[in-house]
XYZ file of C-alpha atoms in Angstrom:
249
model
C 77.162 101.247 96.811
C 79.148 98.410 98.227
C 81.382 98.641 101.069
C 82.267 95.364 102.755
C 84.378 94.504 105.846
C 85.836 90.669 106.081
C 88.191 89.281 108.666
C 90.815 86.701 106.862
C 91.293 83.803 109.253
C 94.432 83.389 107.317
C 95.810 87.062 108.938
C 94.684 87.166 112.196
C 94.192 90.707 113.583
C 93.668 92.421 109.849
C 90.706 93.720 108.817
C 90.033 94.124 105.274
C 87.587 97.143 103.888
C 87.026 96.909 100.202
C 85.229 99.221 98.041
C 82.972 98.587 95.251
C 80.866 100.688 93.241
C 80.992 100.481 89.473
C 81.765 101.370 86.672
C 84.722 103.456 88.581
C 84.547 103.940 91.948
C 83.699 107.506 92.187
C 81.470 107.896 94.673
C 78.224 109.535 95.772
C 77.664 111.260 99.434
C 76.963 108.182 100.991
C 79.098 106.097 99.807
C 81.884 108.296 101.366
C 79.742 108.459 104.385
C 79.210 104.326 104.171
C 83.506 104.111 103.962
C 83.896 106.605 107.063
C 81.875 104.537 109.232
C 83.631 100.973 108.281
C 87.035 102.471 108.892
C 86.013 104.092 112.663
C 84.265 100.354 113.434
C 87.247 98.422 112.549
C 89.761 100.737 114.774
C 87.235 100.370 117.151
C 87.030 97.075 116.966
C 89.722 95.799 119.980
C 90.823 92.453 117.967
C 91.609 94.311 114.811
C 95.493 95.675 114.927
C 95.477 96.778 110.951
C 93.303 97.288 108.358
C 93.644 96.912 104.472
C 91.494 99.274 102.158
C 91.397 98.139 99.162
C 88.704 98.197 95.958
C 87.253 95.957 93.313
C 86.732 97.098 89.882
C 88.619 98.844 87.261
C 90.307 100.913 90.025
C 91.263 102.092 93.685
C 89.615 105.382 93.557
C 87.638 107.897 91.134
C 87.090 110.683 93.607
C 83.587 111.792 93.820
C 80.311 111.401 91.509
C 80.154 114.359 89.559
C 76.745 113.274 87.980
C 75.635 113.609 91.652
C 76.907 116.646 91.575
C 75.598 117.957 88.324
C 72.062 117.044 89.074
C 71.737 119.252 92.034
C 70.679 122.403 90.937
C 71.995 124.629 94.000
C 74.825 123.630 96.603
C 73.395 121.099 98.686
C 75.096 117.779 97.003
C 78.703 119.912 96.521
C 77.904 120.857 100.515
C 77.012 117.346 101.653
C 79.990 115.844 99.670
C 82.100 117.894 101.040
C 81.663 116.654 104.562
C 81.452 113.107 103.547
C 85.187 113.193 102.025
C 86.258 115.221 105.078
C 84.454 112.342 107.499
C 85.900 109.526 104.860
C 89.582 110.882 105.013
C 89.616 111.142 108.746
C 88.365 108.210 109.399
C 91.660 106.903 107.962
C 93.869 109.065 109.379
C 92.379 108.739 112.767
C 92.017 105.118 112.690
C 93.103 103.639 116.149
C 95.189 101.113 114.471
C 97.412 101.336 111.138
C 96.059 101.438 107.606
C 97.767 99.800 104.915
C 95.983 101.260 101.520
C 96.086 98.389 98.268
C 96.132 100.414 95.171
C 95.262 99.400 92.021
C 94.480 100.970 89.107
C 93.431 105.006 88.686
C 93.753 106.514 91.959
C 92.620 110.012 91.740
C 90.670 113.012 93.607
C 89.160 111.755 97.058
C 91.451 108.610 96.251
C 94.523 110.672 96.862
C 92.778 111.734 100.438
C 92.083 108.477 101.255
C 95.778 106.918 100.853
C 97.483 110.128 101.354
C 96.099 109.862 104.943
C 97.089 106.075 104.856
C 99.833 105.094 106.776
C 101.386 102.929 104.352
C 100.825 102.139 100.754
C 101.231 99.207 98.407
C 100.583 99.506 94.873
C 100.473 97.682 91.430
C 102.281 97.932 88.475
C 99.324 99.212 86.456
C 98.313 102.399 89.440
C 98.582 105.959 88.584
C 97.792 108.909 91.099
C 96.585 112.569 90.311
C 94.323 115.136 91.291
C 92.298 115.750 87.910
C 90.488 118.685 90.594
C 91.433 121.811 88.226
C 89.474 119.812 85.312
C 86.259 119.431 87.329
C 85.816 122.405 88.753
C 86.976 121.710 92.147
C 89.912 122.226 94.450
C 91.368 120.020 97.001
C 93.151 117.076 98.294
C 96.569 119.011 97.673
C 97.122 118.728 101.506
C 97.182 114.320 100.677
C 99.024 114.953 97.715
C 101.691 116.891 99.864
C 102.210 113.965 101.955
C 102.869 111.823 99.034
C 105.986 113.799 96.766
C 107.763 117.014 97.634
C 106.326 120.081 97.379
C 107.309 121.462 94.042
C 106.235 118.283 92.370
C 102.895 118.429 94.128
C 102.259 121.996 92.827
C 103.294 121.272 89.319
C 101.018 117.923 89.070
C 98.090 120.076 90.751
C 98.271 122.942 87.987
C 98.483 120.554 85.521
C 95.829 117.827 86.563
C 98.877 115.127 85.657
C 99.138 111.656 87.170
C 102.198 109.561 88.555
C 102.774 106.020 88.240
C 103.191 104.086 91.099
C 107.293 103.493 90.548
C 107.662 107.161 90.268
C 105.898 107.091 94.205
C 108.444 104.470 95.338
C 111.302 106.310 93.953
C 110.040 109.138 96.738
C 109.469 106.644 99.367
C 106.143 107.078 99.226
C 105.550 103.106 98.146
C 106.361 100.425 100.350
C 106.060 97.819 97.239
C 104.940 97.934 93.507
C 103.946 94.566 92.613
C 101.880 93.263 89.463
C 97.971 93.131 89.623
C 97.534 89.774 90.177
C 99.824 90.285 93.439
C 98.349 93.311 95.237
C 96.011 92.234 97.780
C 98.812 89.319 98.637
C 101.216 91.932 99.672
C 99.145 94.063 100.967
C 97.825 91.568 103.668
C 101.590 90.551 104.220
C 102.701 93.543 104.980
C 99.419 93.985 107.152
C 99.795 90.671 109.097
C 103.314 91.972 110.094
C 102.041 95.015 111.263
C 99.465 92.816 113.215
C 101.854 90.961 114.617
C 102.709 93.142 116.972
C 100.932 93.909 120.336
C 97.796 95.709 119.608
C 97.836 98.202 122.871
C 101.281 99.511 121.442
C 100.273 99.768 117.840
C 97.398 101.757 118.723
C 99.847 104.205 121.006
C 102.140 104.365 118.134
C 99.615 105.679 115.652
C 98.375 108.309 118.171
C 101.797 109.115 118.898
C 103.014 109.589 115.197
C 99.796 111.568 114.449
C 100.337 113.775 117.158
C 103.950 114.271 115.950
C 103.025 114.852 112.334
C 103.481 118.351 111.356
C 100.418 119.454 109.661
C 96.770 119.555 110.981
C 95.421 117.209 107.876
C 92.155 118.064 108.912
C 92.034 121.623 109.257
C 94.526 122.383 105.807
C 91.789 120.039 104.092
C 89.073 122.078 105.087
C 90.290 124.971 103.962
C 91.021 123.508 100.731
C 87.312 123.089 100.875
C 86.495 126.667 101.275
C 87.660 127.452 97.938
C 85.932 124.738 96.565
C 82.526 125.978 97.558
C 83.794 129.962 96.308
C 84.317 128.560 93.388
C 81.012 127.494 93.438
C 78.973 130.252 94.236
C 81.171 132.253 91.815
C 79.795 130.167 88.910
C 83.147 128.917 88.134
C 82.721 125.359 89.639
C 79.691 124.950 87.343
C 80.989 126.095 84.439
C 83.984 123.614 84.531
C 82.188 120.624 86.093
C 79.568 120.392 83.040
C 82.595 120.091 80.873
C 83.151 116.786 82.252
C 82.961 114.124 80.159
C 82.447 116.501 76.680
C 86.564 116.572 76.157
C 87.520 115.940 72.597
């Protein structure tokens, strides 16, 4: 698991968090854990005024590693992932200072909590986002979805497990920018060093002033998401599905 922090002298007040764990970026309870605590030390951090998570690889996001999960006999991995996507996705939204999220590639699952609780999102050409949750026996990250289309369309692509292309997320104004590949991380930091631009005492007012505005507790609506997760679970029904993962004809 490889999550590393660097400080561009080119873009002076960004910080930029990048995630990399092959072959797909789904990752394992720490590595959620290992993301969490980057994200709270760069807000903490008083010269950093905006921070860029982004990912290397053949995508942004995977969700979570269901081998992890599938090798744990009883509830304790399902339990301890749990809490390290919760930690992982509010250490985002709480950052003291705003996040811009680069997305690339598949963005699925946790990815959808991690740059639905962004605070602005640029993507490439090539970047689809879904929550594939009903296919792998879980349930969750609707409340990130939610902030991402409207609410029919987040119901439909949840019952279905479908994706959405990145143009399809600017036509809702979801996108600041769709840009090829080869571009992302570019405009991602130039829309970052903008942000950074700015004074850093206001910026980090601002974001606790538009989270306290926002009208949904992303936290608590998450957690209950959660709940049903773990029913699921202890119902047998999480099991069943999950160990059908990666059999599809």
């Amino acid at each position: 698991m490889t999550v590393s922090t660097a400080y561009p002298a080119d873009a002076e007040g960004v910080c930029v968090i990048t995630v990399d764990h092959p072959p797909v970026n789904a990752l394992p309870v720490q590595g959620w854990y290992e993301l969490a605590d980057a994200v709270r030390a760069a807000g903490r951090d008083p010269e950093v005024r905006c921070v860029v998570l982004a990912a290397a690889g053949r995508g942004f996001n995977a969700g979570v590693d269901i081998k992890e999960l599938q090798r744990d006999p009883g509830n304790a991995a399902l339990i301890a992932v749990n809490r390290g996507c919760a930690e992982a996705f509010d250490a985002v939204y709480a950052c003291e200072v705003p996040v811009v999220a680069a997305v690339r590639g598949f963005c699925l699952g946790g990815g959808i909590g991690l740059v639905g609780n962004a605070d602005a999102i640029v993507a490439s050409e090539d970047a689809v986002f879904g929550l594939p949750e009903l296919d792998r026996g879980a349930l969750g990250a609707a409340t990130h979805l939610a902030r991402l289309v409207p609410q029919h369309l987040m119901r439909t692509l949840y019952f279905t497990a479908r994706t959405v292309t990145a143009a399809e997320l600017l036509a809702h104004g979801s996108v600041w920018r769709v840009v090829p590949a080869a571009e992302l991380l570019d405009a991602a930091m130039e829309l970052a060093a903008e942000i950074a631009r700015k004074d850093g005492h206001l910026l980090r007012l601002a974001k606790a002033a538009l989270n306290g505005i926002d009208p949904v507790d992303v936290q608590r609506s998450y957690r209950f998401e959660q709940g049903f997760t773990f029913e699921a679970s202890l119902a047998g029904t999480a099991g069943r599905v999950r160990d059908t993962f990666g059999k599809e004809a």
